[in-house]
Short mmCIF file of C-alpha atoms in Angstrom, two decimals:
data_model
loop_
_atom_site.label_atom_id
_atom_site.label_comp_id
_atom_site.label_asym_id
_atom_site.label_seq_id
_atom_site.Cartn_x
_atom_site.Cartn_y
_atom_site.Cartn_z
CA MET A 1 0.00 0.00 0.00
CA LYS A 2 1.04 3.59 -0.62
CA ASN A 3 1.34 5.99 2.31
CA LEU A 4 -0.74 9.17 2.44
CA LEU A 5 -0.46 12.03 4.94
CA PHE A 6 -3.80 13.83 5.26
CA ILE A 7 -3.29 17.24 6.87
CA VAL A 8 -6.57 18.87 7.93
CA ASN A 9 -7.14 22.39 9.25
CA PRO A 10 -10.39 21.88 11.20
CA SER A 11 -10.93 25.66 11.55
CA ALA A 12 -10.61 26.56 7.86
CA GLY A 13 -13.40 28.48 6.19
CA LYS A 14 -16.80 27.60 7.64
CA LYS A 15 -15.52 24.26 9.00
CA HIS A 16 -17.44 22.30 6.35
CA ILE A 17 -14.58 19.83 6.00
CA ARG A 18 -15.52 18.18 9.31
CA SER A 19 -18.69 16.65 7.89
CA HIS A 20 -16.77 15.09 4.97
CA LEU A 21 -13.78 13.61 6.78
CA PHE A 22 -15.03 10.02 7.03
CA GLU A 23 -16.06 9.90 3.37
CA ILE A 24 -12.72 11.30 2.22
CA VAL A 25 -10.63 8.93 4.36
CA ASP A 26 -12.78 6.02 3.18
CA LEU A 27 -12.16 7.07 -0.44
CA PHE A 28 -8.39 7.15 0.11
CA VAL A 29 -8.37 3.74 1.84
CA LYS A 30 -10.41 2.19 -0.97
CA ALA A 31 -7.78 3.58 -3.38
CA ASP A 32 -5.14 1.48 -1.54
CA TYR A 33 -3.63 4.23 0.58
CA ASN A 34 -2.44 3.77 4.14
CA VAL A 35 -3.80 7.04 5.58
CA ARG A 36 -2.48 9.08 8.48
CA VAL A 37 -4.83 11.94 9.43
CA TYR A 38 -3.19 14.91 11.10
CA PRO A 39 -5.43 17.79 12.32
CA THR A 40 -3.33 20.96 12.67
CA GLN A 41 -3.10 22.30 16.20
CA SER A 42 -1.66 25.78 15.70
CA LYS A 43 -0.11 28.14 13.17
CA GLY A 44 2.99 26.62 11.57
CA ASP A 45 2.00 23.07 12.48
CA ALA A 46 1.56 21.95 8.88
CA THR A 47 5.01 23.28 7.98
CA ARG A 48 6.59 21.38 10.84
CA ILE A 49 4.98 18.02 10.12
CA VAL A 50 5.74 18.14 6.38
CA SER A 51 9.35 19.29 6.84
CA GLU A 52 9.98 16.49 9.36
CA GLU A 53 8.07 13.61 7.77
CA GLY A 54 7.16 14.53 4.19
CA TRP A 55 9.72 12.19 2.67
CA LEU A 56 7.97 9.20 4.30
CA TYR A 57 4.84 9.53 2.16
CA ASP A 58 3.83 8.92 -1.45
CA VAL A 59 1.16 11.64 -1.29
CA ILE A 60 0.54 14.59 1.04
CA VAL A 61 -3.02 15.96 1.01
CA CYS A 62 -3.89 19.36 2.44
CA ALA A 63 -7.49 20.15 3.46
CA GLY A 64 -7.68 23.81 4.42
CA GLY A 65 -7.41 27.31 3.01
CA ASP A 66 -4.61 28.89 1.02
CA GLY A 67 -2.80 29.73 4.27
CA THR A 68 -2.68 26.05 5.26
CA MET A 69 -1.57 25.10 1.76
CA ASP A 70 1.19 27.72 2.02
CA GLU A 71 2.41 26.04 5.21
CA VAL A 72 2.42 22.63 3.53
CA VAL A 73 4.47 23.96 0.61
CA THR A 74 6.88 25.73 2.97
CA GLY A 75 7.46 22.41 4.75
CA TYR A 76 7.74 20.65 1.39
CA MET A 77 10.52 23.00 0.28
CA LYS A 78 12.35 22.59 3.59
CA CYS A 79 12.04 18.80 3.38
CA GLY A 80 13.51 18.70 -0.11
CA CYS A 81 11.19 15.85 -1.09
CA ASP A 82 9.38 15.36 -4.41
CA THR A 83 6.22 13.88 -2.87
CA ALA A 84 2.97 14.49 -4.79
CA ILE A 85 0.73 17.14 -3.20
CA GLY A 86 -3.08 17.05 -3.26
CA TYR A 87 -5.30 19.99 -2.28
CA ILE A 88 -8.84 19.95 -0.91
CA PRO A 89 -9.78 23.65 -0.67
CA CYS A 90 -12.01 24.61 2.24
CA GLY A 91 -10.91 28.17 3.09
CA THR A 92 -12.65 31.49 2.58
CA THR A 93 -11.48 32.36 -0.95
CA ASN A 94 -9.30 29.48 -2.19
CA ASP A 95 -7.49 31.55 -4.84
CA PHE A 96 -4.84 28.92 -5.47
CA ALA A 97 -7.40 26.15 -5.99
CA ARG A 98 -9.31 28.29 -8.50
CA SER A 99 -6.15 28.79 -10.53
CA LEU A 100 -5.58 25.03 -10.57
CA GLY A 101 -9.19 24.27 -11.50
CA ILE A 102 -9.75 22.28 -8.30
CA PRO A 103 -13.47 22.10 -7.37
CA LYS A 104 -14.73 23.58 -4.09
CA ASP A 105 -16.71 20.47 -3.24
CA PRO A 106 -14.47 18.41 -0.89
CA MET A 107 -15.46 14.99 -2.27
CA ARG A 108 -14.97 16.06 -5.89
CA ALA A 109 -11.54 17.43 -4.99
CA ALA A 110 -10.64 14.21 -3.16
CA LYS A 111 -11.71 12.07 -6.13
CA ARG A 112 -9.35 14.04 -8.36
CA ILE A 113 -6.48 13.24 -6.01
CA VAL A 114 -6.93 9.48 -6.49
CA LYS A 115 -7.67 9.82 -10.21
CA TYR A 116 -5.11 12.23 -11.65
CA ASP A 117 -1.31 12.44 -11.75
CA PRO A 118 0.87 15.23 -10.31
CA HIS A 119 2.23 18.00 -12.54
CA PRO A 120 5.04 20.43 -11.70
CA ILE A 121 4.27 24.11 -11.04
CA ASP A 122 6.34 27.08 -9.92
CA VAL A 123 6.95 28.10 -6.31
CA GLY A 124 7.98 31.58 -5.15
CA CYS A 125 10.81 32.59 -2.85
CA PHE A 126 10.47 35.85 -0.87
CA ASN A 127 13.71 36.73 0.94
CA GLY A 128 14.24 33.03 1.49
CA ASP A 129 10.63 32.20 2.49
CA SER A 130 8.41 30.12 0.21
CA PHE A 131 5.03 31.18 -1.17
CA ILE A 132 2.79 29.62 -3.79
CA TYR A 133 0.72 32.27 -5.56
CA VAL A 134 1.05 35.85 -4.29
CA ALA A 135 3.44 38.24 -2.59
CA ALA A 136 1.76 41.62 -2.18
CA PHE A 137 1.80 44.95 -0.36
CA GLY A 138 -0.47 47.94 0.03
CA ALA A 139 -4.23 48.51 -0.18
CA PHE A 140 -6.57 45.49 0.04
CA THR A 141 -3.69 43.07 0.76
CA GLU A 142 -3.82 43.18 4.56
CA VAL A 143 -7.49 42.21 4.80
CA THR A 144 -6.72 38.51 4.29
CA TYR A 145 -4.85 38.30 7.60
CA THR A 146 -6.41 41.18 9.58
CA THR A 147 -10.05 40.12 9.08
CA PRO A 148 -11.14 38.15 12.19
CA GLN A 149 -11.72 34.44 11.58
CA GLU A 150 -15.22 34.61 13.02
CA TYR A 151 -16.16 37.23 10.40
CA LYS A 152 -14.78 35.00 7.64
CA ASN A 153 -16.65 31.98 9.00
CA TYR A 154 -19.92 33.92 9.10
CA LEU A 155 -19.67 36.17 6.03
CA GLY A 156 -17.27 34.22 3.81
CA HIS A 157 -15.76 36.26 0.96
CA MET A 158 -18.03 39.24 1.80
CA ALA A 159 -15.89 39.78 4.91
CA TYR A 160 -12.94 40.55 2.64
CA VAL A 161 -15.05 42.87 0.48
CA LEU A 162 -16.19 44.92 3.49
CA GLU A 163 -12.69 45.17 4.94
CA GLY A 164 -11.30 46.08 1.53
CA ILE A 165 -13.78 48.94 1.11
CA LYS A 166 -12.66 50.37 4.45
CA SER A 167 -9.00 50.31 3.38
CA VAL A 168 -9.69 52.58 0.37
CA THR A 169 -10.26 55.52 2.72
CA SER A 170 -6.70 55.37 4.05
CA LEU A 171 -4.41 54.71 1.09
CA THR A 172 -0.67 54.86 1.73
CA SER A 173 1.84 56.02 -0.87
CA TYR A 174 5.03 53.94 -1.24
CA HIS A 175 7.99 55.34 -3.18
CA LEU A 176 9.71 52.29 -4.61
CA LYS A 177 12.53 51.20 -6.85
CA ILE A 178 11.67 47.96 -8.65
CA THR A 179 14.28 46.04 -10.60
CA TYR A 180 13.55 43.12 -12.90
CA ASP A 181 15.74 41.57 -15.59
CA ASP A 182 17.53 44.64 -17.07
CA ASN A 183 14.73 47.10 -16.22
CA VAL A 184 14.25 49.61 -13.40
CA ILE A 185 11.00 51.32 -12.36
CA GLU A 186 10.87 54.11 -9.77
CA ASP A 187 7.51 55.64 -8.88
CA ASP A 188 4.87 56.09 -6.15
CA PHE A 189 2.47 53.16 -5.62
CA PHE A 190 -0.37 52.18 -3.31
CA LEU A 191 -0.54 48.51 -4.30
CA GLY A 192 1.82 45.89 -5.69
CA MET A 193 1.43 42.17 -6.41
CA ILE A 194 3.75 39.47 -7.68
CA THR A 195 1.39 36.63 -8.55
CA ASN A 196 0.91 33.21 -10.08
CA SER A 197 -2.89 33.00 -9.92
CA LEU A 198 -6.17 33.99 -11.55
CA THR A 199 -7.65 35.63 -8.44
CA VAL A 200 -6.27 37.33 -5.31
CA GLY A 201 -8.39 37.65 -2.16
CA GLY A 202 -11.33 36.40 -4.19
CA PHE A 203 -11.07 39.35 -6.60
CA PRO A 204 -10.22 38.92 -10.31
CA ASN A 205 -6.48 39.34 -10.87
CA PRO A 206 -5.51 41.86 -13.59
CA ASN A 207 -2.54 39.56 -14.26
CA SER A 208 -4.77 36.58 -15.03
CA LYS A 209 -4.65 37.03 -18.81
CA ILE A 210 -0.86 36.59 -18.85
CA ALA A 211 -0.58 34.12 -15.97
CA GLN A 212 0.99 30.67 -16.40
CA LEU A 213 1.67 28.50 -13.37
CA ASP A 214 4.61 26.60 -14.85
CA ASP A 215 6.54 28.97 -17.12
CA GLY A 216 9.28 29.94 -14.63
CA LEU A 217 8.06 33.54 -14.49
CA TYR A 218 5.95 35.58 -12.10
CA GLU A 219 3.47 38.24 -13.18
CA ALA A 220 3.89 41.62 -11.48
CA LEU A 221 1.27 44.36 -11.14
CA LEU A 222 2.14 47.75 -9.65
CA VAL A 223 -0.64 50.32 -9.19
CA LYS A 224 0.35 53.99 -9.17
CA TYR A 225 -0.69 56.25 -6.33
CA PRO A 226 -3.60 58.40 -7.63
CA THR A 227 -3.08 62.15 -7.94
CA SER A 228 -6.79 63.09 -7.97
CA PRO A 229 -10.17 61.70 -6.84
CA LEU A 230 -11.01 60.83 -10.46
CA ASP A 231 -7.76 58.89 -10.82
CA LEU A 232 -8.52 57.10 -7.55
CA GLN A 233 -11.96 56.05 -8.76
CA ALA A 234 -10.67 54.87 -12.14
CA THR A 235 -7.73 53.00 -10.60
CA VAL A 236 -9.70 51.20 -7.89
CA THR A 237 -12.50 50.32 -10.33
CA ALA A 238 -10.05 48.82 -12.83
CA TYR A 239 -8.33 46.80 -10.12
CA LEU A 240 -11.53 45.43 -8.57
CA MET A 241 -12.81 44.49 -12.04
CA GLY A 242 -9.59 42.61 -12.75
CA GLU A 243 -8.65 44.91 -15.63
CA PHE A 244 -5.15 46.13 -16.51
CA ASN A 245 -5.05 49.88 -17.25
CA PRO A 246 -1.60 51.03 -18.50
CA GLU A 247 -2.40 54.64 -17.56
CA TYR A 248 -2.44 53.73 -13.87
CA MET A 249 -0.53 50.44 -13.70
CA TYR A 250 2.72 48.70 -14.58
CA GLN A 251 2.62 45.06 -15.60
CA PHE A 252 5.44 42.67 -16.51
CA LYS A 253 6.72 39.08 -16.21
CA ALA A 254 10.07 38.15 -14.67
CA LYS A 255 11.97 35.37 -12.93
CA ARG A 256 13.60 37.66 -10.35
CA ILE A 257 12.20 40.92 -8.96
CA THR A 258 13.61 43.20 -6.26
CA VAL A 259 11.64 45.92 -4.45
CA GLU A 260 13.47 48.63 -2.49
CA SER A 261 11.83 51.27 -0.27
CA PRO A 262 13.09 53.95 2.18
CA GLU A 263 10.72 52.73 4.91
CA PRO A 264 9.68 49.17 5.88
CA ILE A 265 6.67 47.83 3.96
CA GLN A 266 4.34 45.12 5.24
CA TRP A 267 4.01 42.22 2.82
CA THR A 268 1.38 39.52 2.48
CA LEU A 269 2.38 36.02 1.38
CA ASP A 270 -0.51 33.78 0.29
CA GLY A 271 -2.93 35.67 2.53
CA GLU A 272 -0.71 35.61 5.63
CA PHE A 273 1.57 38.27 7.11
CA GLY A 274 4.96 37.95 5.40
CA GLY A 275 7.03 40.50 7.31
CA SER A 276 7.93 44.19 7.16
CA VAL A 277 11.04 44.92 5.05
CA THR A 278 12.81 47.65 3.09
CA TYR A 279 14.25 45.18 0.58
CA ALA A 280 12.40 42.28 -0.99
CA GLU A 281 13.84 39.76 -3.42
CA ILE A 282 11.25 37.57 -5.14
CA ILE A 283 12.52 34.60 -7.16
CA ASN A 284 10.55 32.06 -9.19
CA ARG A 285 11.57 28.45 -8.49
CA HIS A 286 10.61 26.84 -11.77
CA ASN A 287 8.50 23.64 -11.48
CA ALA A 288 9.55 23.09 -7.85
CA LEU A 289 6.21 21.61 -6.66
CA ASN A 290 4.48 18.42 -7.84
CA ILE A 291 0.77 19.03 -7.41
CA ILE A 292 -2.14 16.82 -8.43
CA ARG A 293 -4.34 18.66 -10.92
CA LYS A 294 -6.35 17.79 -14.00
#
C-alpha cells in the first residue's frame, strides 16, 4: 500500500470539511492508501509536520485554506522531497485552488487526487521564504490576515469585500525602486502584487490574462498612487474588475524581482503576514512543486 499524509485544518473556512472527513478517508483507503490523518493544532504546524516527515509519504493531502496550503508547501521545500501534493480547498477564498481548476466540493476534490497524476508548477521565494501564488503589499492586501476568523466563518468572501472597502479611505503612498531583468521602475504606488494566480483575495487578478503556473516567471502588477479623486476612482474600479489599465498600472513578467523602499513595507504572502522589510527579493523556483491537478 502507498502511504498518504492527510493534513486537515479543522478551523478553515466555515468548518465544512468536518462533515466530509469520514467519506474522504474512506475514499483514500479504498484507493489502496495507508492514511495518516493529522489535524493541525496551531499556526505553523503543517510546515513542521511536512518538513519532518514529508519524505515518508507517497502523497501529502492538504485540506484547508490557502494559508494552510502555504504552510504545507513551505514544509515541502524545507524537506527537499518530491512527494505528490493534493489539495482539498475549504478556506474562505481558495485563490490557489481556483487557478488550478480544483473544485470547491471536498469529495470532488478528493476524487481528483486518487484519479489524476501530479504535474510540476512554480513556487515563489520571498527573501528566502516560500510562497505559492502571491506576494503583495499595500491597499486590500492586509485584509486577508487582519479580518477576524469569526467574520470570515460567518460572512465568507463578503468579509474581505467589506474590509477592503474600508481600506480605500486610508491609502498609503510607497515610493519604490523595482528592478527586474535589465529594467528599473521608480515611482509612487499604493498597491503591488507578484502573482501566479487567476484571483487574489477572491477578486479577479488583472494579471490573469498573462498568468501561467509553470513557465518559470511571475506576473507583477504595480498600481500607481492616484493624484486626484477621479484617478482614484478609475484606478480602484479597474483593479476590482480585474482589468489592466496602463495609464495607472505597470505590468510585466520576470523570474527575479527586487523591491526597495526607504521605509519598511508590510508584505502579504498567500494571505498571511509575510514581514515588514525595506528590501524584498522575489525569485521564481521553476517547477519546484508536484501538485495533483487535471
